[in-house]
């Protein structure tokens, strides 16, 4: 089957947007998946109807949580972010010191009658028990298939990400708000689809008992950088 008959031009744009929302079952090369660690505090409080409001200098957006269910004693929350276009449902939970975002398998509409089937996967957003300089590296297993107009093709794909703790115990001012005990971390993502690589760099500042107070995301797809700052929040 000829590849160019089934690969629409905007597949790369759609998939990069998907990764940025999930920001990404895996085996860790540095931290065993079953070792969730002993938490040093609550750096992203999870409760039904928690909401964080952000400003990027041009517009405002918010992240909110909705309780879904408890699985094996772990509360699962649906995560909504009005600051990005949602392509798949995103969920989040905390076990020990590990904060994990995940997605279900989904069909992502493309154009010209095509759509992309993406398998479920998860990404460790933060380990609050790690020291400055420590990191976690994962290579999730997931599948990508493009379908449309009676055609179907599995797409060679790989995904690797690394999270690193850059600073702990910081005090930061965001506008009039002062936050203590801040963990600063980065996540770098490299995804390769059909031989084409996209790199995504993200920086997160997590304040204890508050959540994400600053997030910066840059993608090599268009070299665009997005920065959002917390302006207020309401936690339950």
PDB file of C-alpha atoms in Angstrom:
ATOM      1  CA  UNK A   1       0.000   0.000   0.000  1.00  0.00           C
ATOM      2  CA  UNK A   2       1.430   3.348  -0.965  1.00  0.00           C
ATOM      3  CA  UNK A   3       1.974   5.485   2.107  1.00  0.00           C
ATOM      4  CA  UNK A   4       1.104   8.803   0.497  1.00  0.00           C
ATOM      5  CA  UNK A   5      -2.390   7.607  -0.284  1.00  0.00           C
ATOM      6  CA  UNK A   6      -3.309   7.442   3.365  1.00  0.00           C
ATOM      7  CA  UNK A   7      -1.127   9.900   5.268  1.00  0.00           C
ATOM      8  CA  UNK A   8      -2.813  13.324   5.393  1.00  0.00           C
ATOM      9  CA  UNK A   9      -0.532  16.317   5.774  1.00  0.00           C
ATOM     10  CA  UNK A  10      -1.894  17.385   9.143  1.00  0.00           C
ATOM     11  CA  UNK A  11      -1.296  14.080  10.970  1.00  0.00           C
ATOM     12  CA  UNK A  12       1.853  15.530  12.550  1.00  0.00           C
ATOM     13  CA  UNK A  13       0.036  18.645  13.778  1.00  0.00           C
ATOM     14  CA  UNK A  14      -2.775  16.608  15.309  1.00  0.00           C
ATOM     15  CA  UNK A  15      -0.449  14.216  17.064  1.00  0.00           C
ATOM     16  CA  UNK A  16       1.787  16.936  18.481  1.00  0.00           C
ATOM     17  CA  UNK A  17      -1.287  18.669  19.931  1.00  0.00           C
ATOM     18  CA  UNK A  18      -2.315  15.336  21.458  1.00  0.00           C
ATOM     19  CA  UNK A  19       1.059  14.966  23.172  1.00  0.00           C
ATOM     20  CA  UNK A  20       1.016  18.521  24.479  1.00  0.00           C
ATOM     21  CA  UNK A  21      -2.314  17.920  26.159  1.00  0.00           C
ATOM     22  CA  UNK A  22      -1.253  14.673  27.679  1.00  0.00           C
ATOM     23  CA  UNK A  23       2.009  16.562  28.015  1.00  0.00           C
ATOM     24  CA  UNK A  24       2.217  11.022  27.725  1.00  0.00           C
ATOM     25  CA  UNK A  25       1.702   1.518  30.442  1.00  0.00           C
ATOM     26  CA  UNK A  26       5.358   2.018  30.412  1.00  0.00           C
ATOM     27  CA  UNK A  27       8.611   0.553  31.693  1.00  0.00           C
ATOM     28  CA  UNK A  28      11.023   2.984  33.315  1.00  0.00           C
ATOM     29  CA  UNK A  29      14.756   2.797  32.774  1.00  0.00           C
ATOM     30  CA  UNK A  30      15.473   4.671  36.014  1.00  0.00           C
ATOM     31  CA  UNK A  31      12.456   4.243  38.307  1.00  0.00           C
ATOM     32  CA  UNK A  32      10.505   0.957  38.421  1.00  0.00           C
ATOM     33  CA  UNK A  33       6.859   1.514  37.462  1.00  0.00           C
ATOM     34  CA  UNK A  34       5.644  -0.288  40.612  1.00  0.00           C
ATOM     35  CA  UNK A  35       7.781   1.877  42.914  1.00  0.00           C
ATOM     36  CA  UNK A  36       5.607   4.938  43.540  1.00  0.00           C
ATOM     37  CA  UNK A  37       7.851   6.304  46.300  1.00  0.00           C
ATOM     38  CA  UNK A  38       7.016   7.972  49.616  1.00  0.00           C
ATOM     39  CA  UNK A  39       5.377  11.357  49.129  1.00  0.00           C
ATOM     40  CA  UNK A  40       6.970  14.476  50.599  1.00  0.00           C
ATOM     41  CA  UNK A  41       3.781  16.540  50.268  1.00  0.00           C
ATOM     42  CA  UNK A  42       0.790  17.267  48.069  1.00  0.00           C
ATOM     43  CA  UNK A  43       2.067  19.167  45.037  1.00  0.00           C
ATOM     44  CA  UNK A  44      -1.058  18.748  42.911  1.00  0.00           C
ATOM     45  CA  UNK A  45      -4.121  18.455  45.189  1.00  0.00           C
ATOM     46  CA  UNK A  46      -6.761  16.194  43.691  1.00  0.00           C
ATOM     47  CA  UNK A  47     -10.417  16.572  44.657  1.00  0.00           C
ATOM     48  CA  UNK A  48     -13.682  16.860  42.788  1.00  0.00           C
ATOM     49  CA  UNK A  49     -14.207  20.344  41.282  1.00  0.00           C
ATOM     50  CA  UNK A  50     -10.728  21.655  42.072  1.00  0.00           C
ATOM     51  CA  UNK A  51      -9.968  24.515  39.680  1.00  0.00           C
ATOM     52  CA  UNK A  52      -6.860  26.520  38.792  1.00  0.00           C
ATOM     53  CA  UNK A  53      -7.121  29.714  36.696  1.00  0.00           C
ATOM     54  CA  UNK A  54      -4.230  30.824  34.459  1.00  0.00           C
ATOM     55  CA  UNK A  55      -3.176  33.772  32.313  1.00  0.00           C
ATOM     56  CA  UNK A  56      -0.784  33.621  29.350  1.00  0.00           C
ATOM     57  CA  UNK A  57      -0.610  37.364  28.789  1.00  0.00           C
ATOM     58  CA  UNK A  58      -3.279  37.335  26.084  1.00  0.00           C
ATOM     59  CA  UNK A  59      -6.073  35.160  27.424  1.00  0.00           C
ATOM     60  CA  UNK A  60      -7.170  33.255  30.482  1.00  0.00           C
ATOM     61  CA  UNK A  61      -7.820  29.529  30.868  1.00  0.00           C
ATOM     62  CA  UNK A  62      -8.396  27.010  33.612  1.00  0.00           C
ATOM     63  CA  UNK A  63      -7.654  23.444  34.619  1.00  0.00           C
ATOM     64  CA  UNK A  64     -10.311  21.571  36.563  1.00  0.00           C
ATOM     65  CA  UNK A  65     -10.754  18.064  37.976  1.00  0.00           C
ATOM     66  CA  UNK A  66     -13.783  15.788  38.037  1.00  0.00           C
ATOM     67  CA  UNK A  67     -13.793  12.653  40.170  1.00  0.00           C
ATOM     68  CA  UNK A  68     -14.409   9.512  38.116  1.00  0.00           C
ATOM     69  CA  UNK A  69     -13.888   6.425  40.269  1.00  0.00           C
ATOM     70  CA  UNK A  70     -11.617   4.689  42.772  1.00  0.00           C
ATOM     71  CA  UNK A  71      -9.545   1.788  41.457  1.00  0.00           C
ATOM     72  CA  UNK A  72      -7.586  -0.369  43.927  1.00  0.00           C
ATOM     73  CA  UNK A  73      -7.793   2.427  46.485  1.00  0.00           C
ATOM     74  CA  UNK A  74      -6.547   5.120  44.080  1.00  0.00           C
ATOM     75  CA  UNK A  75      -8.856   8.000  43.143  1.00  0.00           C
ATOM     76  CA  UNK A  76      -9.009   8.709  39.406  1.00  0.00           C
ATOM     77  CA  UNK A  77      -9.882  12.180  38.093  1.00  0.00           C
ATOM     78  CA  UNK A  78     -10.799  13.482  34.649  1.00  0.00           C
ATOM     79  CA  UNK A  79      -8.662  16.526  33.850  1.00  0.00           C
ATOM     80  CA  UNK A  80     -10.063  19.387  31.773  1.00  0.00           C
ATOM     81  CA  UNK A  81      -7.834  22.147  30.372  1.00  0.00           C
ATOM     82  CA  UNK A  82      -9.470  25.015  28.475  1.00  0.00           C
ATOM     83  CA  UNK A  83      -6.061  26.297  27.435  1.00  0.00           C
ATOM     84  CA  UNK A  84      -5.540  23.585  24.808  1.00  0.00           C
ATOM     85  CA  UNK A  85      -7.742  21.838  22.285  1.00  0.00           C
ATOM     86  CA  UNK A  86      -8.722  18.501  23.744  1.00  0.00           C
ATOM     87  CA  UNK A  87      -8.165  15.584  21.369  1.00  0.00           C
ATOM     88  CA  UNK A  88      -8.569  12.732  23.875  1.00  0.00           C
ATOM     89  CA  UNK A  89      -9.848  12.447  27.461  1.00  0.00           C
ATOM     90  CA  UNK A  90      -7.047  12.956  30.000  1.00  0.00           C
ATOM     91  CA  UNK A  91      -7.022  11.479  33.511  1.00  0.00           C
ATOM     92  CA  UNK A  92      -4.753  11.995  36.516  1.00  0.00           C
ATOM     93  CA  UNK A  93      -4.042  10.208  39.793  1.00  0.00           C
ATOM     94  CA  UNK A  94      -1.486  10.149  42.586  1.00  0.00           C
ATOM     95  CA  UNK A  95       0.075   7.059  44.161  1.00  0.00           C
ATOM     96  CA  UNK A  96       2.745   7.668  46.780  1.00  0.00           C
ATOM     97  CA  UNK A  97       5.064  10.329  45.359  1.00  0.00           C
ATOM     98  CA  UNK A  98       4.025   9.678  41.750  1.00  0.00           C
ATOM     99  CA  UNK A  99       1.592  11.876  39.803  1.00  0.00           C
ATOM    100  CA  UNK A 100       0.457  10.157  36.614  1.00  0.00           C
ATOM    101  CA  UNK A 101      -1.491  11.476  33.641  1.00  0.00           C
ATOM    102  CA  UNK A 102      -3.073   8.945  31.296  1.00  0.00           C
ATOM    103  CA  UNK A 103      -5.281   8.724  28.247  1.00  0.00           C
ATOM    104  CA  UNK A 104      -7.664   6.114  26.946  1.00  0.00           C
ATOM    105  CA  UNK A 105      -7.459   4.748  23.414  1.00  0.00           C
ATOM    106  CA  UNK A 106      -9.061   7.266  21.071  1.00  0.00           C
ATOM    107  CA  UNK A 107      -9.916   8.135  17.478  1.00  0.00           C
ATOM    108  CA  UNK A 108      -8.602  11.566  16.519  1.00  0.00           C
ATOM    109  CA  UNK A 109     -10.296  13.168  13.497  1.00  0.00           C
ATOM    110  CA  UNK A 110      -7.973  14.441  10.799  1.00  0.00           C
ATOM    111  CA  UNK A 111      -9.105  15.797   7.412  1.00  0.00           C
ATOM    112  CA  UNK A 112     -10.169  14.452   4.032  1.00  0.00           C
ATOM    113  CA  UNK A 113     -12.079  11.572   5.614  1.00  0.00           C
ATOM    114  CA  UNK A 114      -9.109  10.257   7.626  1.00  0.00           C
ATOM    115  CA  UNK A 115      -8.754   9.669  11.341  1.00  0.00           C
ATOM    116  CA  UNK A 116      -5.977   8.470  13.620  1.00  0.00           C
ATOM    117  CA  UNK A 117      -6.378   5.650  16.141  1.00  0.00           C
ATOM    118  CA  UNK A 118      -4.041   6.094  19.114  1.00  0.00           C
ATOM    119  CA  UNK A 119      -3.664   3.484  21.843  1.00  0.00           C
ATOM    120  CA  UNK A 120      -3.812   4.320  25.541  1.00  0.00           C
ATOM    121  CA  UNK A 121      -0.684   5.434  27.379  1.00  0.00           C
ATOM    122  CA  UNK A 122       0.438   7.257  30.506  1.00  0.00           C
ATOM    123  CA  UNK A 123       3.107   9.725  31.589  1.00  0.00           C
ATOM    124  CA  UNK A 124       4.614  10.404  35.004  1.00  0.00           C
ATOM    125  CA  UNK A 125       4.126  14.137  35.461  1.00  0.00           C
ATOM    126  CA  UNK A 126       6.035  14.430  38.750  1.00  0.00           C
ATOM    127  CA  UNK A 127       7.930  12.437  41.388  1.00  0.00           C
ATOM    128  CA  UNK A 128       7.857  14.582  44.524  1.00  0.00           C
ATOM    129  CA  UNK A 129      10.341  12.340  46.374  1.00  0.00           C
ATOM    130  CA  UNK A 130      13.310  12.862  44.034  1.00  0.00           C
ATOM    131  CA  UNK A 131      16.311  15.086  44.740  1.00  0.00           C
ATOM    132  CA  UNK A 132      17.503  17.915  42.503  1.00  0.00           C
ATOM    133  CA  UNK A 133      19.103  16.422  39.403  1.00  0.00           C
ATOM    134  CA  UNK A 134      17.255  13.110  39.670  1.00  0.00           C
ATOM    135  CA  UNK A 135      15.178  12.041  36.680  1.00  0.00           C
ATOM    136  CA  UNK A 136      12.820   9.407  35.316  1.00  0.00           C
ATOM    137  CA  UNK A 137      12.892   8.155  31.731  1.00  0.00           C
ATOM    138  CA  UNK A 138      10.133   6.176  30.061  1.00  0.00           C
ATOM    139  CA  UNK A 139       9.388   4.676  26.672  1.00  0.00           C
ATOM    140  CA  UNK A 140       5.636   3.980  26.607  1.00  0.00           C
ATOM    141  CA  UNK A 141       4.321   1.280  24.328  1.00  0.00           C
ATOM    142  CA  UNK A 142       1.478   2.526  22.164  1.00  0.00           C
ATOM    143  CA  UNK A 143       0.055   2.064  18.712  1.00  0.00           C
ATOM    144  CA  UNK A 144      -0.824   4.527  15.961  1.00  0.00           C
ATOM    145  CA  UNK A 145      -3.034   3.599  13.008  1.00  0.00           C
ATOM    146  CA  UNK A 146      -4.334   5.910  10.288  1.00  0.00           C
ATOM    147  CA  UNK A 147      -7.620   4.971   8.618  1.00  0.00           C
ATOM    148  CA  UNK A 148      -9.925   6.505   6.064  1.00  0.00           C
ATOM    149  CA  UNK A 149     -11.469   6.083   2.641  1.00  0.00           C
ATOM    150  CA  UNK A 150     -11.428   2.313   3.026  1.00  0.00           C
ATOM    151  CA  UNK A 151      -7.695   2.200   3.805  1.00  0.00           C
ATOM    152  CA  UNK A 152      -5.858   1.343   7.023  1.00  0.00           C
ATOM    153  CA  UNK A 153      -2.173   1.574   7.856  1.00  0.00           C
ATOM    154  CA  UNK A 154      -0.189   1.003  11.036  1.00  0.00           C
ATOM    155  CA  UNK A 155       2.292   3.829  11.440  1.00  0.00           C
ATOM    156  CA  UNK A 156       5.812   3.173  12.820  1.00  0.00           C
ATOM    157  CA  UNK A 157       5.931   5.219  16.008  1.00  0.00           C
ATOM    158  CA  UNK A 158       8.076   5.631  19.106  1.00  0.00           C
ATOM    159  CA  UNK A 159       7.859   7.895  22.131  1.00  0.00           C
ATOM    160  CA  UNK A 160      10.431   8.647  24.823  1.00  0.00           C
ATOM    161  CA  UNK A 161      10.239  11.204  27.610  1.00  0.00           C
ATOM    162  CA  UNK A 162      12.453  12.260  30.506  1.00  0.00           C
ATOM    163  CA  UNK A 163      11.414  14.200  33.591  1.00  0.00           C
ATOM    164  CA  UNK A 164      14.012  15.970  35.755  1.00  0.00           C
ATOM    165  CA  UNK A 165      13.815  17.748  39.110  1.00  0.00           C
ATOM    166  CA  UNK A 166      15.509  21.126  38.662  1.00  0.00           C
ATOM    167  CA  UNK A 167      14.900  22.789  42.047  1.00  0.00           C
ATOM    168  CA  UNK A 168      13.216  22.068  45.379  1.00  0.00           C
ATOM    169  CA  UNK A 169      12.089  24.245  48.275  1.00  0.00           C
ATOM    170  CA  UNK A 170      11.951  27.412  46.197  1.00  0.00           C
ATOM    171  CA  UNK A 171       9.898  30.509  47.029  1.00  0.00           C
ATOM    172  CA  UNK A 172       8.326  32.213  44.022  1.00  0.00           C
ATOM    173  CA  UNK A 173       6.131  35.251  43.447  1.00  0.00           C
ATOM    174  CA  UNK A 174       3.504  34.990  40.709  1.00  0.00           C
ATOM    175  CA  UNK A 175       1.940  38.436  40.527  1.00  0.00           C
ATOM    176  CA  UNK A 176       0.711  39.296  44.034  1.00  0.00           C
ATOM    177  CA  UNK A 177       0.781  35.639  45.114  1.00  0.00           C
ATOM    178  CA  UNK A 178       3.719  34.193  47.069  1.00  0.00           C
ATOM    179  CA  UNK A 179       4.289  30.446  46.983  1.00  0.00           C
ATOM    180  CA  UNK A 180       6.619  28.494  49.256  1.00  0.00           C
ATOM    181  CA  UNK A 181       8.027  24.994  48.904  1.00  0.00           C
ATOM    182  CA  UNK A 182       8.012  24.943  45.096  1.00  0.00           C
ATOM    183  CA  UNK A 183       9.358  22.026  43.043  1.00  0.00           C
ATOM    184  CA  UNK A 184      10.550  22.969  39.565  1.00  0.00           C
ATOM    185  CA  UNK A 185      10.724  20.178  36.991  1.00  0.00           C
ATOM    186  CA  UNK A 186      11.139  19.700  33.263  1.00  0.00           C
ATOM    187  CA  UNK A 187       9.820  17.085  30.866  1.00  0.00           C
ATOM    188  CA  UNK A 188      11.315  16.541  27.417  1.00  0.00           C
ATOM    189  CA  UNK A 189       9.446  14.421  24.891  1.00  0.00           C
ATOM    190  CA  UNK A 190      10.719  12.994  21.617  1.00  0.00           C
ATOM    191  CA  UNK A 191       8.157  11.343  19.388  1.00  0.00           C
ATOM    192  CA  UNK A 192       8.914   9.816  16.016  1.00  0.00           C
ATOM    193  CA  UNK A 193       6.118   8.969  13.608  1.00  0.00           C
ATOM    194  CA  UNK A 194       6.955   7.417  10.290  1.00  0.00           C
ATOM    195  CA  UNK A 195      10.509   8.742  10.586  1.00  0.00           C
ATOM    196  CA  UNK A 196       9.541  12.338  11.410  1.00  0.00           C
ATOM    197  CA  UNK A 197      10.617  13.562  14.854  1.00  0.00           C
ATOM    198  CA  UNK A 198       8.908  16.153  17.028  1.00  0.00           C
ATOM    199  CA  UNK A 199      10.438  17.455  20.264  1.00  0.00           C
ATOM    200  CA  UNK A 200       8.401  18.939  23.090  1.00  0.00           C
ATOM    201  CA  UNK A 201       9.994  20.691  26.075  1.00  0.00           C
ATOM    202  CA  UNK A 202       7.906  21.525  29.129  1.00  0.00           C
ATOM    203  CA  UNK A 203       8.680  23.185  32.459  1.00  0.00           C
ATOM    204  CA  UNK A 204       6.384  22.967  35.481  1.00  0.00           C
ATOM    205  CA  UNK A 205       6.471  24.722  38.839  1.00  0.00           C
ATOM    206  CA  UNK A 206       4.531  22.812  41.515  1.00  0.00           C
ATOM    207  CA  UNK A 207       3.709  24.574  44.799  1.00  0.00           C
ATOM    208  CA  UNK A 208       2.985  22.404  47.828  1.00  0.00           C
ATOM    209  CA  UNK A 209      -0.745  22.221  48.657  1.00  0.00           C
ATOM    210  CA  UNK A 210      -1.525  24.410  45.618  1.00  0.00           C
ATOM    211  CA  UNK A 211      -0.607  22.706  42.331  1.00  0.00           C
ATOM    212  CA  UNK A 212       0.957  23.984  39.097  1.00  0.00           C
ATOM    213  CA  UNK A 213       1.719  27.708  39.400  1.00  0.00           C
ATOM    214  CA  UNK A 214       3.649  28.058  36.139  1.00  0.00           C
ATOM    215  CA  UNK A 215       3.927  25.979  32.967  1.00  0.00           C
ATOM    216  CA  UNK A 216       5.998  26.560  29.851  1.00  0.00           C
ATOM    217  CA  UNK A 217       5.696  24.422  26.713  1.00  0.00           C
ATOM    218  CA  UNK A 218       7.715  24.583  23.487  1.00  0.00           C
ATOM    219  CA  UNK A 219       7.329  22.312  20.471  1.00  0.00           C
ATOM    220  CA  UNK A 220       9.741  21.909  17.565  1.00  0.00           C
ATOM    221  CA  UNK A 221       6.758  21.608  15.228  1.00  0.00           C
ATOM    222  CA  UNK A 222       6.384  25.390  15.034  1.00  0.00           C
ATOM    223  CA  UNK A 223       8.971  26.572  17.604  1.00  0.00           C
ATOM    224  CA  UNK A 224       6.117  28.229  19.501  1.00  0.00           C
ATOM    225  CA  UNK A 225       6.370  28.700  23.270  1.00  0.00           C
ATOM    226  CA  UNK A 226       3.361  28.959  25.564  1.00  0.00           C
ATOM    227  CA  UNK A 227       3.701  30.237  29.149  1.00  0.00           C
ATOM    228  CA  UNK A 228       0.864  30.260  31.657  1.00  0.00           C
ATOM    229  CA  UNK A 229       0.875  31.667  35.187  1.00  0.00           C
ATOM    230  CA  UNK A 230      -1.546  30.879  38.004  1.00  0.00           C
ATOM    231  CA  UNK A 231      -3.767  33.832  38.928  1.00  0.00           C
ATOM    232  CA  UNK A 232      -6.137  32.171  41.425  1.00  0.00           C
ATOM    233  CA  UNK A 233      -7.454  28.779  42.451  1.00  0.00           C
ATOM    234  CA  UNK A 234     -10.230  27.070  44.396  1.00  0.00           C
ATOM    235  CA  UNK A 235      -9.458  23.741  46.076  1.00  0.00           C
ATOM    236  CA  UNK A 236     -11.826  21.386  47.903  1.00  0.00           C
TER     237      UNK A 236
END
